[in-house]
Tab-separated table of C-alpha atoms and ligand atoms in Angstrom:
chain	number	residue	atom	x	y	z
X	200	VAL	CA	0.000	0.000	0.000
X	201	SER	CA	1.454	3.281	-1.071
X	202	LYS	CA	1.417	6.037	1.498
X	203	SER	CA	1.989	8.639	-1.172
X	204	ARG	CA	-1.599	8.089	-2.197
X	205	GLY	CA	-2.657	9.754	0.998
X	206	ARG	CA	-3.783	8.779	4.405
X	207	ASN	CA	-7.389	8.085	3.515
X	208	CYS	CA	-6.363	5.754	0.794
X	209	TYR	CA	-4.202	3.846	3.192
X	210	GLN	CA	-7.017	3.473	5.683
X	211	PHE	CA	-9.392	2.391	2.979
X	212	PHE	CA	-7.158	-0.448	1.905
X	213	SER	CA	-6.331	-1.361	5.429
X	214	SER	CA	-9.954	-1.766	6.509
X	215	ASP	CA	-10.622	-3.635	3.298
X	216	MET	CA	-7.998	-6.106	4.322
X	217	GLN	CA	-9.555	-6.372	7.747
X	218	VAL	CA	-12.881	-7.268	6.220
X	219	GLU	CA	-11.201	-9.869	4.080
X	220	ALA	CA	-9.396	-11.363	7.041
X	221	GLN	CA	-12.638	-11.463	8.954
X	222	GLN	CA	-14.450	-13.208	6.121
X	223	LYS	CA	-11.705	-15.739	5.894
X	224	ARG	CA	-11.894	-16.426	9.611
X	225	ARG	CA	-15.624	-16.948	9.389
X	226	LEU	CA	-15.234	-19.257	6.408
X	227	LEU	CA	-12.678	-21.277	8.302
X	228	GLU	CA	-14.969	-21.556	11.267
X	229	GLU	CA	-17.744	-22.749	8.985
X	230	LEU	CA	-15.476	-25.276	7.330
X	231	ARG	CA	-14.650	-26.825	10.679
X	232	THR	CA	-18.336	-27.128	11.436
X	233	ALA	CA	-18.931	-28.538	7.985
X	234	LEU	CA	-16.470	-31.347	8.632
X	235	GLU	CA	-18.042	-32.120	11.984
X	236	GLU	CA	-21.556	-32.033	10.641
X	237	GLU	CA	-20.942	-33.896	7.398
X	238	GLN	CA	-21.927	-31.035	5.116
X	239	PHE	CA	-19.573	-32.223	2.401
X	240	GLU	CA	-20.554	-34.435	-0.483
X	241	LEU	CA	-18.808	-35.955	-3.469
X	242	TYR	CA	-20.264	-35.492	-6.924
X	243	TYR	CA	-19.161	-37.650	-9.839
X	244	GLN	CA	-18.541	-36.581	-13.414
X	245	PRO	CA	-18.199	-39.200	-16.173
X	246	ILE	CA	-15.024	-39.452	-18.233
X	247	THR	CA	-15.998	-41.022	-21.526
X	248	SER	CA	-14.560	-42.022	-24.840
X	249	LEU	CA	-14.827	-39.341	-27.485
X	250	LYS	CA	-17.649	-41.053	-29.288
X	251	PHE	CA	-19.553	-41.693	-26.098
X	252	GLU	CA	-19.465	-45.461	-26.718
X	253	THR	CA	-19.118	-45.932	-22.999
X	254	GLU	CA	-22.632	-44.664	-22.631
X	255	GLU	CA	-24.034	-47.941	-23.914
X	256	GLY	CA	-22.148	-50.331	-21.691
X	257	GLY	CA	-22.097	-47.986	-18.747
X	258	VAL	CA	-19.521	-45.386	-17.848
X	259	LYS	CA	-16.180	-46.791	-16.691
X	260	LYS	CA	-14.392	-43.695	-15.463
X	261	ALA	CA	-15.378	-40.648	-13.461
X	262	GLU	CA	-13.894	-37.935	-11.318
X	263	ALA	CA	-14.967	-37.365	-7.733
X	264	LEU	CA	-15.530	-33.650	-7.110
X	265	LEU	CA	-16.054	-32.074	-3.726
X	266	ARG	CA	-19.177	-30.079	-2.879
X	267	TRP	CA	-20.203	-28.287	0.274
X	268	ASN	CA	-23.880	-28.293	1.142
X	269	HIS	CA	-23.863	-25.027	3.001
X	270	PRO	CA	-26.872	-24.586	5.321
X	271	GLN	CA	-27.561	-21.065	4.002
X	272	ARG	CA	-25.753	-20.764	0.709
X	273	GLY	CA	-26.690	-24.091	-0.824
X	274	VAL	CA	-24.196	-26.081	-2.877
X	275	VAL	CA	-20.765	-24.436	-2.815
X	276	GLY	CA	-18.003	-25.476	-5.235
X	277	PRO	CA	-14.433	-26.282	-4.154
X	278	GLU	CA	-12.924	-23.218	-5.783
X	279	GLU	CA	-14.551	-21.121	-3.067
X	280	PHE	CA	-13.094	-22.947	-0.095
X	281	ILE	CA	-10.276	-25.371	-0.968
X	282	HIS	CA	-7.589	-22.688	-0.836
X	283	VAL	CA	-8.743	-21.541	2.590
X	284	ALA	CA	-8.781	-25.114	3.865
X	285	GLU	CA	-5.309	-25.505	2.460
X	286	GLU	CA	-3.977	-22.323	4.069
X	287	ALA	CA	-5.488	-23.164	7.422
X	288	GLY	CA	-4.174	-26.705	7.562
X	289	LEU	CA	-7.616	-28.252	7.247
X	290	ILE	CA	-6.828	-29.932	3.976
X	291	ARG	CA	-5.434	-33.074	5.551
X	292	GLU	CA	-8.687	-33.798	7.318
X	293	LEU	CA	-10.727	-32.861	4.286
X	294	SER	CA	-8.631	-35.057	2.005
X	295	GLN	CA	-9.030	-37.943	4.382
X	296	TRP	CA	-12.756	-37.497	4.295
X	297	VAL	CA	-12.677	-37.474	0.485
X	298	MET	CA	-10.571	-40.618	0.486
X	299	GLN	CA	-12.814	-42.493	2.882
X	300	GLN	CA	-15.946	-41.533	1.004
X	301	THR	CA	-14.459	-42.531	-2.319
X	302	VAL	CA	-13.210	-45.878	-1.127
X	303	ALA	CA	-16.503	-46.703	0.589
X	304	THR	CA	-18.488	-45.762	-2.506
X	305	VAL	CA	-16.272	-47.495	-5.038
X	306	SER	CA	-16.150	-50.681	-2.997
X	307	GLN	CA	-19.926	-50.631	-2.805
X	308	TRP	CA	-20.075	-50.432	-6.600
X	309	TYR	CA	-17.492	-53.181	-6.942
X	310	LYS	CA	-19.514	-55.453	-4.725
X	311	GLN	CA	-22.431	-54.909	-7.056
X	312	GLY	CA	-20.380	-56.288	-9.900
X	313	LEU	CA	-19.128	-52.999	-11.334
X	314	ASP	CA	-15.559	-54.144	-11.006
X	315	ASP	CA	-14.161	-52.392	-14.051
X	316	ILE	CA	-14.699	-48.804	-13.019
X	317	GLN	CA	-12.036	-46.344	-12.008
X	318	ILE	CA	-12.632	-43.179	-10.015
X	319	SER	CA	-10.258	-40.216	-10.117
X	320	VAL	CA	-9.590	-38.260	-6.945
X	321	ASN	CA	-7.975	-34.839	-6.644
X	322	THR	CA	-5.100	-34.107	-4.311
X	323	SER	CA	-3.816	-30.838	-2.899
X	324	PRO	CA	-0.180	-29.860	-3.287
X	325	SER	CA	0.241	-29.615	0.489
X	326	GLN	CA	-0.642	-33.281	0.918
X	327	PHE	CA	2.783	-34.058	-0.440
X	328	ASN	CA	4.460	-32.262	2.442
X	329	ASP	CA	4.090	-34.998	5.009
X	330	GLY	CA	6.493	-37.367	3.300
X	331	GLY	CA	3.742	-39.607	1.989
X	332	LYS	CA	1.640	-40.456	5.035
X	333	TRP	CA	-1.432	-39.796	2.958
X	334	ILE	CA	-0.416	-42.698	0.724
X	335	ASP	CA	-0.353	-45.017	3.734
X	336	ASP	CA	-3.882	-43.863	4.458
X	337	TRP	CA	-4.977	-44.803	0.958
X	338	ILE	CA	-3.277	-48.185	1.116
X	339	HIS	CA	-4.888	-48.877	4.439
X	340	ALA	CA	-8.334	-47.785	3.264
X	341	ILE	CA	-8.420	-49.903	0.109
X	342	ALA	CA	-7.092	-52.932	1.989
X	343	LEU	CA	-9.846	-52.531	4.546
X	344	HIS	CA	-12.457	-52.511	1.795
X	345	GLU	CA	-10.684	-55.192	-0.275
X	346	LEU	CA	-10.546	-52.825	-3.199
X	347	PRO	CA	-7.829	-53.130	-5.860
X	348	ALA	CA	-5.662	-50.031	-6.208
X	349	HIS	CA	-6.294	-49.754	-9.933
X	350	SER	CA	-9.862	-48.748	-9.131
X	351	ILE	CA	-8.419	-45.404	-8.042
X	352	MET	CA	-6.712	-42.731	-10.114
X	353	ILE	CA	-4.822	-40.112	-8.148
X	354	GLU	CA	-4.834	-36.680	-9.793
X	355	ILE	CA	-1.995	-34.309	-9.061
X	356	THR	CA	-1.617	-30.814	-10.442
X	357	GLU	CA	1.339	-29.689	-12.432
X	358	ASN	CA	2.607	-27.356	-9.738
X	359	VAL	CA	3.250	-30.319	-7.459
X	360	LEU	CA	5.844	-31.409	-9.974
X	361	MET	CA	7.342	-27.940	-9.987
X	362	THR	CA	8.569	-28.366	-6.454
X	363	THR	CA	10.307	-31.563	-7.416
X	364	ASP	CA	12.212	-32.511	-4.394
X	365	ASP	CA	13.018	-36.186	-4.324
X	366	SER	CA	10.248	-36.938	-1.896
X	367	ILE	CA	7.629	-36.160	-4.523
X	368	LYS	CA	9.214	-38.501	-7.006
X	369	ASP	CA	9.326	-41.131	-4.287
X	370	GLN	CA	5.692	-40.592	-3.459
X	371	LEU	CA	4.645	-40.897	-7.079
X	372	SER	CA	6.587	-44.075	-7.638
X	373	ARG	CA	5.223	-45.468	-4.426
X	374	LEU	CA	1.688	-44.874	-5.662
X	375	GLN	CA	2.565	-46.618	-8.904
X	376	GLN	CA	4.225	-49.552	-7.163
X	377	ARG	CA	1.129	-50.013	-5.096
X	378	GLY	CA	-0.966	-50.117	-8.239
X	379	PHE	CA	-2.696	-46.740	-8.181
X	380	ASP	CA	-2.890	-44.882	-11.468
X	381	VAL	CA	-1.600	-41.325	-11.543
X	382	ALA	CA	-2.876	-38.420	-13.640
X	383	ILE	CA	-1.604	-34.906	-14.170
X	384	ASP	CA	-4.479	-32.502	-13.836
X	385	ASP	CA	-4.884	-29.116	-15.530
X	386	PHE	CA	-1.978	-29.911	-17.800
X	387	GLY	CA	-0.598	-26.973	-19.754
X	388	VAL	CA	-1.375	-24.100	-17.420
X	389	GLY	CA	1.688	-24.523	-15.216
X	390	TYR	CA	5.282	-24.325	-16.224
X	391	SER	CA	6.151	-27.962	-16.010
X	392	SER	CA	8.724	-28.993	-18.511
X	393	LEU	CA	7.787	-31.923	-20.651
X	394	SER	CA	10.812	-33.789	-19.410
X	395	TYR	CA	8.971	-34.426	-16.143
X	396	LEU	CA	6.667	-36.689	-18.015
X	397	GLN	CA	9.542	-38.805	-19.102
X	398	GLN	CA	11.120	-38.979	-15.686
X	399	LEU	CA	7.982	-39.731	-13.767
X	400	ASP	CA	5.678	-42.661	-14.058
X	401	ILE	CA	2.405	-41.068	-15.119
X	402	ASP	CA	-0.592	-42.806	-16.686
X	403	LEU	CA	-2.770	-39.959	-17.819
X	404	LEU	CA	-2.678	-36.313	-18.839
X	405	LYS	CA	-5.691	-34.104	-18.406
X	406	ILE	CA	-5.470	-31.118	-20.693
X	407	ASP	CA	-6.807	-28.010	-19.034
X	408	ARG	CA	-10.180	-26.628	-20.023
X	409	SER	CA	-8.697	-23.304	-21.118
X	410	PHE	CA	-6.933	-25.015	-24.034
X	411	ILE	CA	-10.042	-26.863	-25.057
X	412	GLN	CA	-12.024	-23.631	-25.092
X	413	HIS	CA	-9.513	-22.017	-27.421
X	414	LEU	CA	-9.453	-24.907	-29.871
X	415	THR	CA	-12.337	-23.546	-31.881
X	416	THR	CA	-10.989	-20.021	-32.212
X	417	ASP	CA	-7.246	-20.263	-32.177
X	418	ASN	CA	-4.965	-22.231	-34.491
X	419	ASP	CA	-2.034	-21.987	-32.107
X	420	SER	CA	-4.037	-23.830	-29.494
X	421	VAL	CA	-4.817	-26.557	-31.988
X	422	ALA	CA	-1.144	-26.982	-32.746
X	423	LEU	CA	-0.257	-26.965	-29.083
X	424	VAL	CA	-2.843	-29.527	-28.070
X	425	LYS	CA	-1.855	-31.693	-31.006
X	426	ALA	CA	1.761	-31.576	-29.889
X	427	ILE	CA	0.836	-32.429	-26.306
X	428	VAL	CA	-1.244	-35.416	-27.388
X	429	THR	CA	1.440	-36.695	-29.753
X	430	MET	CA	4.086	-36.444	-27.090
X	431	ALA	CA	1.875	-38.034	-24.462
X	432	HIS	CA	1.078	-40.983	-26.698
X	433	HIS	CA	4.737	-41.344	-27.482
X	434	LEU	CA	5.411	-41.708	-23.782
X	435	GLY	CA	2.593	-44.191	-23.395
X	436	LEU	CA	0.162	-41.865	-21.650
X	437	LYS	CA	-3.530	-41.480	-22.316
X	438	VAL	CA	-5.050	-38.025	-22.669
X	439	VAL	CA	-8.282	-36.531	-21.353
X	440	ALA	CA	-9.704	-33.310	-22.768
X	441	GLU	CA	-11.237	-31.398	-19.860
X	442	GLY	CA	-14.234	-29.128	-20.131
X	443	VAL	CA	-15.603	-30.093	-23.539
X	444	GLU	CA	-18.877	-28.229	-23.820
X	445	THR	CA	-19.817	-28.034	-27.491
X	446	GLU	CA	-20.029	-30.344	-30.471
X	447	GLN	CA	-17.484	-28.181	-32.251
X	448	GLN	CA	-15.012	-28.641	-29.425
X	449	ARG	CA	-15.632	-32.374	-29.454
X	450	GLN	CA	-14.796	-32.499	-33.165
X	451	HIS	CA	-11.527	-30.698	-32.530
X	452	VAL	CA	-10.654	-32.993	-29.687
X	453	LEU	CA	-11.383	-35.955	-31.952
X	454	ASN	CA	-9.155	-34.490	-34.647
X	455	VAL	CA	-6.207	-34.143	-32.345
X	456	ALA	CA	-6.746	-37.718	-31.142
X	457	CYS	CA	-7.420	-37.243	-27.448
X	458	ASP	CA	-8.451	-40.512	-25.809
X	459	TYR	CA	-11.186	-39.341	-23.457
X	460	LEU	CA	-13.332	-36.362	-22.755
X	461	GLN	CA	-14.787	-34.972	-19.588
X	462	GLY	CA	-17.243	-32.150	-19.964
X	463	TYR	CA	-20.722	-30.782	-19.900
X	464	ILE	CA	-21.334	-32.001	-23.443
X	465	PHE	CA	-21.729	-35.471	-21.976
X	466	ALA	CA	-22.486	-34.822	-18.322
X	467	LYS	CA	-22.100	-32.416	-15.447
X	468	PRO	CA	-20.943	-33.660	-12.065
X	469	VAL	CA	-23.889	-35.237	-10.246
X	470	PRO	CA	-24.510	-36.702	-6.776
X	471	LYS	CA	-23.549	-40.311	-6.119
X	472	ASP	CA	-26.973	-41.911	-6.504
X	473	GLU	CA	-27.773	-40.025	-9.658
X	474	PHE	CA	-24.415	-41.006	-11.094
X	475	TYR	CA	-25.046	-44.620	-10.240
X	476	HIS	CA	-28.501	-44.743	-11.779
X	477	ARG	CA	-27.792	-42.702	-14.872
X	478	TYR	CA	-24.302	-43.775	-15.813
X	479	LEU	CA	-23.385	-47.044	-14.123
X	480	LEU	CA	-26.529	-49.120	-14.193
X	481	GLY	CA	-25.989	-50.231	-17.784
X	482	ASN	CA	-23.145	-52.270	-16.327
X	483	ALA	CA	-24.898	-53.512	-13.260
X	484	GLU	CA	-27.627	-55.226	-15.212
X	485	ILE	CA	-25.166	-57.509	-16.953
X	486	THR	CA	-23.908	-59.024	-13.708
T	277	LIG	P1	-10.419	-30.130	-11.641
T	277	LIG	O1	-9.846	-31.266	-10.899
T	277	LIG	O2	-9.703	-29.664	-12.857
T	277	LIG	O3	-11.909	-30.572	-11.990
T	277	LIG	C1	-12.574	-30.235	-13.162
T	277	LIG	C2	-13.450	-29.022	-12.946
T	277	LIG	O4	-14.004	-28.612	-14.181
T	277	LIG	C3	-14.645	-29.314	-12.030
T	277	LIG	O5	-14.935	-28.124	-11.321
T	277	LIG	C4	-15.733	-29.619	-13.041
T	277	LIG	O6	-17.033	-29.439	-12.515
T	277	LIG	C5	-15.417	-28.609	-14.106
T	277	LIG	N1	-15.926	-28.979	-15.423
T	277	LIG	C6	-16.023	-30.210	-15.978
T	277	LIG	N2	-16.510	-30.152	-17.221
T	277	LIG	C7	-16.745	-28.844	-17.481
T	277	LIG	C8	-17.276	-28.151	-18.638
T	277	LIG	O7	-17.600	-28.718	-19.663
T	277	LIG	N3	-17.366	-26.797	-18.520
T	277	LIG	C9	-17.007	-26.128	-17.386
T	277	LIG	N4	-17.153	-24.814	-17.378
T	277	LIG	N5	-16.507	-26.754	-16.301
T	277	LIG	C10	-16.386	-28.107	-16.349
T	277	LIG	P2	-15.237	-28.133	-9.765
T	277	LIG	O8	-16.008	-29.344	-9.408
T	277	LIG	O9	-15.783	-26.800	-9.401
T	277	LIG	O10	-13.809	-28.298	-9.109
T	277	LIG	C11	-12.847	-27.298	-9.235
T	277	LIG	C12	-11.500	-27.745	-8.748
T	277	LIG	O11	-11.499	-27.965	-7.336
T	277	LIG	C13	-11.053	-29.066	-9.342
T	277	LIG	O12	-10.581	-28.858	-10.658
T	277	LIG	C14	-9.996	-29.474	-8.353
T	277	LIG	O13	-8.784	-28.819	-8.609
T	277	LIG	C15	-10.553	-28.951	-7.045
T	277	LIG	N6	-11.201	-30.072	-6.325
T	277	LIG	C16	-12.393	-30.637	-6.523
T	277	LIG	N7	-12.621	-31.645	-5.663
T	277	LIG	C17	-11.509	-31.718	-4.890
T	277	LIG	C18	-11.120	-32.583	-3.806
T	277	LIG	O14	-11.817	-33.519	-3.391
T	277	LIG	N8	-9.893	-32.344	-3.248
T	277	LIG	C19	-9.076	-31.346	-3.698
T	277	LIG	N9	-7.888	-31.193	-3.089
T	277	LIG	N10	-9.413	-30.548	-4.713
T	277	LIG	C20	-10.608	-30.720	-5.303
T	278	LIG	MG1	-9.179	-33.033	-11.235
T	279	LIG	MG1	0.409	-47.043	-13.356
T	280	LIG	MG1	-8.532	-30.151	-14.202
């Protein structure tokens, strides 16, 4: 804050910051309550083949996405609270809740014969700071539910790779050794060098929605996405196009040979039961 702008200016900004700090404190308080009172819920969004063939036999892949059923504000998306949870050190507890919910739900589906599905789960960068305890938690949870690790895909964002100390490499290879699949989320928006992909054992790239949106208007984006897909395939990775909303975008994504799409054009994230009935039941009837 520049004092040369005058004293009033300074006070204005300063009280603004106070309000912000106060709002944050209240949000944090509410998040603690939310954990205690089970106000969180996981929604599921299908990840399908580009031609939607999966629709017929039942969806095989989906991403679990966190929602907060706020008593006054209704359904609140993660973008509004994840960063606060992360800053305040609540993310560990929240991530554990997400893990437990996911494992319980997926094992329920497995027991109903849907034993070829895979659910993706997001991680927060700070989870990687505890030397990998969170991986022990996952291993423990799937063992308890007798769930194979390949039923779970762990999504990490590019910026986790940015901080490549050795521990992160270790944690990723540990996940792989244990049989979890690993995806890089929001690929392209960070600064990760492509050489990471070669060094690390990754199964899937998820190309960020911003690139997909530009495909229809911008030739550079087409070239870029094409290059990413080619390189990924070369390294033996599959590619998901995130945030496909229109038929035109789907055509582009087909042209550049992405393997899967996730987007409103096929489905929005929906609550567990709705997901099960709408997208999985095609499978369940066979068994
Ligand atoms: P993400 O992992 O990249 O998830 C994809 C986001 O794109 C989701 O937003 C999804 O609803 C949205 N999306 C999917 N298709 C479309 C589309 O066609 N158009 C548009 N406009 N959006 C689409 P959401 O659910 O709000 O989640 C936002 C972010 O919050 C996620 O981005 C992820 O980084 C984070 N997040 C979500 N759940 C969790 C969680 O359980 N743990 C952690 N640590 N982070 C989470
Ligand atoms: Mg994700
Ligand atoms: Mg693997
Ligand atoms: Mg993403």
